[in-house]
C-alpha atoms as a PDB file:
ATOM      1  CA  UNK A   1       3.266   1.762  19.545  1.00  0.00           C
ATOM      2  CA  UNK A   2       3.280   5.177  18.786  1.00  0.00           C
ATOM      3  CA  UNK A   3       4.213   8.414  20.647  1.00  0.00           C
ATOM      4  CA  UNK A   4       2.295  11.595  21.858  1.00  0.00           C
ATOM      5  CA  UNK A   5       1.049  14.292  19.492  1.00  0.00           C
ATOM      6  CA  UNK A   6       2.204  18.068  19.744  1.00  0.00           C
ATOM      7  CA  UNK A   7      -1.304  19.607  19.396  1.00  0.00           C
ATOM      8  CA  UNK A   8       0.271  22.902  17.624  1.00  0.00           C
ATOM      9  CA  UNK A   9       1.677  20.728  15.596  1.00  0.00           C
ATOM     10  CA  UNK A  10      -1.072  18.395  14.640  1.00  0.00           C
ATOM     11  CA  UNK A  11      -3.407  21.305  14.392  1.00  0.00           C
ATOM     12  CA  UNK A  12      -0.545  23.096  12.146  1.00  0.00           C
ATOM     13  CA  UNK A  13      -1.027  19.817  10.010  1.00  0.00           C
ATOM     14  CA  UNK A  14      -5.041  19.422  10.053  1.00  0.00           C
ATOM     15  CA  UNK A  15      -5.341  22.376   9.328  1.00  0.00           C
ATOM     16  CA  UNK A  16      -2.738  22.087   6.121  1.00  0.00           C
ATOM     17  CA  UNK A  17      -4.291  19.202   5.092  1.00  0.00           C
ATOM     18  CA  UNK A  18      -7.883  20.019   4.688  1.00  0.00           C
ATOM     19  CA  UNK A  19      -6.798  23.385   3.183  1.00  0.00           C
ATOM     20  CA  UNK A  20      -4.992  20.684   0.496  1.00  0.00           C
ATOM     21  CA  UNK A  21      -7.751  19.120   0.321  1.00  0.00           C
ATOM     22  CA  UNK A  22     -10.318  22.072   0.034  1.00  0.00           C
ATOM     23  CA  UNK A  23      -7.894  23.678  -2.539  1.00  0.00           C
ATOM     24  CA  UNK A  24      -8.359  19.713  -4.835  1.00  0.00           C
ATOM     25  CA  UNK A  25     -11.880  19.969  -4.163  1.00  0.00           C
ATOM     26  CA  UNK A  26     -12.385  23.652  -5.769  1.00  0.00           C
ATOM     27  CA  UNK A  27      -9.791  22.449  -8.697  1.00  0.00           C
ATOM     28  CA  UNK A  28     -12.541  19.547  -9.488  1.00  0.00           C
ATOM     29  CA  UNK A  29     -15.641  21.804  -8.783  1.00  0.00           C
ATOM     30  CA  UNK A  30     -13.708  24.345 -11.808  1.00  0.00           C
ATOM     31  CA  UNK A  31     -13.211  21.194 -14.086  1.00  0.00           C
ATOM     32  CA  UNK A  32     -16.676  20.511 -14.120  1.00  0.00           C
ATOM     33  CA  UNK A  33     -17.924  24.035 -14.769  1.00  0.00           C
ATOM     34  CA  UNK A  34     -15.672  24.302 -17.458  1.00  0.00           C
ATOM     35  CA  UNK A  35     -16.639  21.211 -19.221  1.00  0.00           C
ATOM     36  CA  UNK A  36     -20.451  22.060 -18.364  1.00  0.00           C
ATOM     37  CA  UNK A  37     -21.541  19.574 -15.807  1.00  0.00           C
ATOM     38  CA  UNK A  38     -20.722  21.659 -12.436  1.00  0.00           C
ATOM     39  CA  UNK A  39     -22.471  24.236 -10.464  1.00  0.00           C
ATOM     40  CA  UNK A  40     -22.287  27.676 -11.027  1.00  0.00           C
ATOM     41  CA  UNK A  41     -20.902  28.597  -8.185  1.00  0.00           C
ATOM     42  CA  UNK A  42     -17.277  30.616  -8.639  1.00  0.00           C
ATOM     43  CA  UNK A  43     -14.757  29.784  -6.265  1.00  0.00           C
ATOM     44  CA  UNK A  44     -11.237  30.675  -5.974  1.00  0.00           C
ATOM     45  CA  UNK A  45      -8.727  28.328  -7.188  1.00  0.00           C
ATOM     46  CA  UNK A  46      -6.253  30.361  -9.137  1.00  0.00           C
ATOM     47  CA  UNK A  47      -2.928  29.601  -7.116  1.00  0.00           C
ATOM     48  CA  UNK A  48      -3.796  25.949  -7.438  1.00  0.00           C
ATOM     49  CA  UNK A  49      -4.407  25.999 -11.049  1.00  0.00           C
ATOM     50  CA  UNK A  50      -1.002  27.562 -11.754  1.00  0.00           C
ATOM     51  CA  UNK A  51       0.324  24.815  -9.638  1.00  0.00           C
ATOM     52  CA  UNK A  52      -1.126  22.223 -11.180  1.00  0.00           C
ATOM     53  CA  UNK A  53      -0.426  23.133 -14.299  1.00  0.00           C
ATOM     54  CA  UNK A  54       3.042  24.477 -13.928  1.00  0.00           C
ATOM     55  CA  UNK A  55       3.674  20.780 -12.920  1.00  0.00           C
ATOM     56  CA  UNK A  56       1.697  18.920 -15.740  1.00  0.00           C
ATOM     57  CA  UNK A  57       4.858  21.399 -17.569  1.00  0.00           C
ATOM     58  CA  UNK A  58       7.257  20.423 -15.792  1.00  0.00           C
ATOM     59  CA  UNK A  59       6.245  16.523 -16.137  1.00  0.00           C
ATOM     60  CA  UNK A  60       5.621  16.543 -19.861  1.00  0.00           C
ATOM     61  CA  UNK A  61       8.608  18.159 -20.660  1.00  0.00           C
ATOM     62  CA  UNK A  62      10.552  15.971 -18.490  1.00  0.00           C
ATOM     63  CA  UNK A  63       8.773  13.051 -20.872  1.00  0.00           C
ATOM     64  CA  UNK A  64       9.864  14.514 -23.939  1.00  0.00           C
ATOM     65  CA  UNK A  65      13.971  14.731 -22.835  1.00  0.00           C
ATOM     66  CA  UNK A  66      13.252  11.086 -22.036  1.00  0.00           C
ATOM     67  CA  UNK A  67      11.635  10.158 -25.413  1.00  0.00           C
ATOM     68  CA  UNK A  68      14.166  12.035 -26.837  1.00  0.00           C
ATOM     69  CA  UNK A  69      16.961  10.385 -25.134  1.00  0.00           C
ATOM     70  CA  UNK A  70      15.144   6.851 -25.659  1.00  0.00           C
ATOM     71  CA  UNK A  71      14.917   7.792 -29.329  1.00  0.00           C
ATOM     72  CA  UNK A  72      18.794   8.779 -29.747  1.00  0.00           C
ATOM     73  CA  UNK A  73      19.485   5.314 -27.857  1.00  0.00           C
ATOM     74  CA  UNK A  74      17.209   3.229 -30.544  1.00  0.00           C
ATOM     75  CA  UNK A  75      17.607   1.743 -33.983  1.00  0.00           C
ATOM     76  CA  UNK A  76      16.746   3.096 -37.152  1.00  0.00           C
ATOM     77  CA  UNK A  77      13.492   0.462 -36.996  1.00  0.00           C
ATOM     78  CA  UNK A  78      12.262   1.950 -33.343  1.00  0.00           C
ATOM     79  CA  UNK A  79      12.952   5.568 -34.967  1.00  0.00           C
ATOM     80  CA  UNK A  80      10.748   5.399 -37.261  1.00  0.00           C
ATOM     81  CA  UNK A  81       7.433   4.047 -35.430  1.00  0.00           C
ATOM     82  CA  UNK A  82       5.257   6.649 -34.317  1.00  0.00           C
ATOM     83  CA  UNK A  83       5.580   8.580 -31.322  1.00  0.00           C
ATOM     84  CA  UNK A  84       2.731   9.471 -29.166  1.00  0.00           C
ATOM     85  CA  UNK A  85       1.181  12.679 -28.335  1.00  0.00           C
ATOM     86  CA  UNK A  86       2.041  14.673 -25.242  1.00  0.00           C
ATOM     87  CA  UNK A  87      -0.580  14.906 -22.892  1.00  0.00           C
ATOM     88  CA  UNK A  88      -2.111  18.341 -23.264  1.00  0.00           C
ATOM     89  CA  UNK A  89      -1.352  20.917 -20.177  1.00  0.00           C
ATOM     90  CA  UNK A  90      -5.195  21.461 -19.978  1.00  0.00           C
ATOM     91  CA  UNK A  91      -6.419  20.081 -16.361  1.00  0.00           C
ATOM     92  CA  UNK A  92      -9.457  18.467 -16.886  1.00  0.00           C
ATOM     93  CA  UNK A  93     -11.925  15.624 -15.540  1.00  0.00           C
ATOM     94  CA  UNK A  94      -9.601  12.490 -17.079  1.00  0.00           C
ATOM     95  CA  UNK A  95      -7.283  13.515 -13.953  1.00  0.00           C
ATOM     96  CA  UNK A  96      -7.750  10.946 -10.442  1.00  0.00           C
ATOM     97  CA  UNK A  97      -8.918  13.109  -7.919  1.00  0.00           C
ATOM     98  CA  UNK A  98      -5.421  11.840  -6.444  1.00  0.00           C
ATOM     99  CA  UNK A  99      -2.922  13.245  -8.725  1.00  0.00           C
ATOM    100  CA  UNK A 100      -4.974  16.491  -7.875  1.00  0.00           C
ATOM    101  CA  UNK A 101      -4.487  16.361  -4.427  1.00  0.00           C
ATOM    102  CA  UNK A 102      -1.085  14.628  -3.980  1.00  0.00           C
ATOM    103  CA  UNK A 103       0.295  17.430  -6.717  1.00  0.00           C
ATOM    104  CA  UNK A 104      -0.703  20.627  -4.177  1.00  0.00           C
ATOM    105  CA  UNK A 105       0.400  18.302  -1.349  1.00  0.00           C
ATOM    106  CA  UNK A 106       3.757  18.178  -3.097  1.00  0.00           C
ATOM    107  CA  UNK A 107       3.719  21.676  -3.109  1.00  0.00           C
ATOM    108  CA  UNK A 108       2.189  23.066   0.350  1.00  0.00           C
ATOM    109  CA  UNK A 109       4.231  20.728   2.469  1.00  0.00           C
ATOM    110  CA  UNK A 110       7.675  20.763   0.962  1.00  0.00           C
ATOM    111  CA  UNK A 111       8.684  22.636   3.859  1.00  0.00           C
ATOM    112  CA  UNK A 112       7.613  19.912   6.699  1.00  0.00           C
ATOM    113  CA  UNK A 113       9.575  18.058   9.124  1.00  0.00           C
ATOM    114  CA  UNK A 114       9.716  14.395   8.768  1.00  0.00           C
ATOM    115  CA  UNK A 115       7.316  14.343  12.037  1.00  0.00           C
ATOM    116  CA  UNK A 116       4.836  17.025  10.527  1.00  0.00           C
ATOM    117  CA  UNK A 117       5.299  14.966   7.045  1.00  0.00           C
ATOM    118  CA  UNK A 118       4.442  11.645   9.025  1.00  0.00           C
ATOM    119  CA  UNK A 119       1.507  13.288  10.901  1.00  0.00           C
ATOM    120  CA  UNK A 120       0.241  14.722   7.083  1.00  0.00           C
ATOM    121  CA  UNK A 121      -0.021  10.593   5.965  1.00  0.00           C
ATOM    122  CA  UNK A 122      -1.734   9.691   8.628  1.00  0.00           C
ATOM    123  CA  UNK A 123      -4.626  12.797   7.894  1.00  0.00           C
ATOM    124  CA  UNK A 124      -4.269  10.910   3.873  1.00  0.00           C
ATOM    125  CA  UNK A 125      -4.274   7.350   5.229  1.00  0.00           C
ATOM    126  CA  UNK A 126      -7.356   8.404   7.229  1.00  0.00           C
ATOM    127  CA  UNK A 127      -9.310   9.883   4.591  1.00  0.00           C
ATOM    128  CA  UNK A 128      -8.284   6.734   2.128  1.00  0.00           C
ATOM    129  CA  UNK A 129      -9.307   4.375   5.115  1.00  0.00           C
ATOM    130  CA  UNK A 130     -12.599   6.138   5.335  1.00  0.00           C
ATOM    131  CA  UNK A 131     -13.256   6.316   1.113  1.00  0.00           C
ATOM    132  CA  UNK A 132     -12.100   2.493   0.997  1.00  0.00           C
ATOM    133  CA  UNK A 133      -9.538   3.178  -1.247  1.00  0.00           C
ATOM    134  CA  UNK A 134      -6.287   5.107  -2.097  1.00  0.00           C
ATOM    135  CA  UNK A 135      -7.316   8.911  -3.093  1.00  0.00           C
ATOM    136  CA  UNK A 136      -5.367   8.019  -6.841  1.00  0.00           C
ATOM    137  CA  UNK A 137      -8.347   5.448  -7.300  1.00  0.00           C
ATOM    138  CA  UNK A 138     -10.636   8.161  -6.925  1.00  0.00           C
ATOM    139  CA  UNK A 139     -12.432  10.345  -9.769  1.00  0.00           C
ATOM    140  CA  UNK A 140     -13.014  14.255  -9.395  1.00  0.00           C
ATOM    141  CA  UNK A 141     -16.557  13.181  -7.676  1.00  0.00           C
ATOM    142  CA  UNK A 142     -15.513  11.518  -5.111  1.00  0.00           C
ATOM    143  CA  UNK A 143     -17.101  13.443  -1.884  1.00  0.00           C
ATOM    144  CA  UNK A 144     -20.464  14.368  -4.068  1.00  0.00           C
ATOM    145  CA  UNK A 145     -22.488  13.095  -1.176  1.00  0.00           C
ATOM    146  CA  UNK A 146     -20.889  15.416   1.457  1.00  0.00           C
ATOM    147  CA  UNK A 147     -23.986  17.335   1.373  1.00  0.00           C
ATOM    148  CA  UNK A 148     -25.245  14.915   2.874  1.00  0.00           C
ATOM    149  CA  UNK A 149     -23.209  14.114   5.710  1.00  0.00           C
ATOM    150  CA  UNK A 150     -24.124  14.098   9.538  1.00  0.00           C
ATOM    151  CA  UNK A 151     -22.342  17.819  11.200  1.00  0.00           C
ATOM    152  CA  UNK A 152     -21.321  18.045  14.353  1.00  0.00           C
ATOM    153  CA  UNK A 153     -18.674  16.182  16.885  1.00  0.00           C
ATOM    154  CA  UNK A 154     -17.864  12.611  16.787  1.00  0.00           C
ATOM    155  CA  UNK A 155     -19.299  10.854  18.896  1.00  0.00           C
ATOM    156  CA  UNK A 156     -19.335   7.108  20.294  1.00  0.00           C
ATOM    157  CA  UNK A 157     -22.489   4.526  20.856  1.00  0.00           C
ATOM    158  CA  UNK A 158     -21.212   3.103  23.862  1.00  0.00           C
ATOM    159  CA  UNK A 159     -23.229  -0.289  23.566  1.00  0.00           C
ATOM    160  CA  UNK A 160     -22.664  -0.366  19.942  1.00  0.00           C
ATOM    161  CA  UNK A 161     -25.282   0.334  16.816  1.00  0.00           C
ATOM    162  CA  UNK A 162     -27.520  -2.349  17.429  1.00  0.00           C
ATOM    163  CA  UNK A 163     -28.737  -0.506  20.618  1.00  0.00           C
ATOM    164  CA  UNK A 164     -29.519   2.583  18.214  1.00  0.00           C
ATOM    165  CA  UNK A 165     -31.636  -0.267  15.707  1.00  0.00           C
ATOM    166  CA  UNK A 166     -33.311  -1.688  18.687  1.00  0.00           C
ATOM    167  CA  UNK A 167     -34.590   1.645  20.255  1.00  0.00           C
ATOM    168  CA  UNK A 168     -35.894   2.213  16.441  1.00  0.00           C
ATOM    169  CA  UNK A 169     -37.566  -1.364  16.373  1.00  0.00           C
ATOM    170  CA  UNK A 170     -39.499  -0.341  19.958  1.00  0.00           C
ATOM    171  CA  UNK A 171     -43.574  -0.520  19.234  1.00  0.00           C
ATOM    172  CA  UNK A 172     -43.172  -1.930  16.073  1.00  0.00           C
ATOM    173  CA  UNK A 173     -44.315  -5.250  14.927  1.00  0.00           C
ATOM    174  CA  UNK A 174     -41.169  -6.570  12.299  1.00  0.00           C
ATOM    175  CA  UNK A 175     -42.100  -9.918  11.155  1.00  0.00           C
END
């Protein structure tokens, strides 16, 4: 059923959350300018950057003590087969929008409570909910048509849509 909503504490966590996800959005935006296809417009993302790619570190040299352990544990045949690059450390447009985002989430919220932590998946859940799909699905263009949106406060058409279609359809002869 659920259970009311501290509104420091949901506006502690809004407010977290679209910073995380302002922050992933300025780490794609520097992708694309640096493999020529974004705007030219500089912004900020320096802190993320570092943490990004202090954990793309952190993950590929966790994969090389594992290949390294997985080769010590193999036969002479396995040994000798080739071994696959590492991924590079470079962040660039090959990386889901997702693995962006849930990467600074990681590291903004490791502090939360379990309630600000479940109140921080619900703000995801929403977004994925509204996108149609889970954010590690998406590619760094994701929210190019944000532009675009409608501003303002949300707002509900009490007798539904259609009465919005049928004021439009008023004087006009469809058939």
């Amino acid at each position: 059923m659920g259970w009311p909503i501290d509104y420091e504490e949901d506006r502690k966590v809004s407010d977290r959350f679209n910073f995380v996800l302002g922050e992933s959005q300025k780490v794609c935006a520097f992708v694309a300018r640096q493999e020529g296809y974004g705007e030219d417009e500089e912004e900020d993302c320096e802190e993320s950057l570092k943490i990004l790619e202090r954990e793309m570190k952190e993950n590929r040299e966790q994969k090389q003590e594992n290949d390294e352990s997985e080769t010590k544990q193999s036969t002479p045949e396995e040994t000798n087969k080739t071994q696959p690059a590492t991924t590079t450390s470079k962040i660039n447009s090959k990386i889901a929008f997702g693995d962006i985002f849930s990467t600074l989430t990681k590291h903004y919220t490791s502090t939360y409570t379990p309630s600000e932590q479940l109140l921080y998946s619900w703000h995801t859940s929403n977004l994925e909910m509204s996108c149609g799909t889970t954010l590690d699905q998406l590619g760094q263009n994701w929210n190019e048509d944000e532009p675009f949106g409608f501003g303002g406060k949300h707002v509900i058409v009490k007798q539904g849509f259609s009465e919005l279609i049928q004021g439009l359809e008023d004087g006009l002869s469809v058939g």
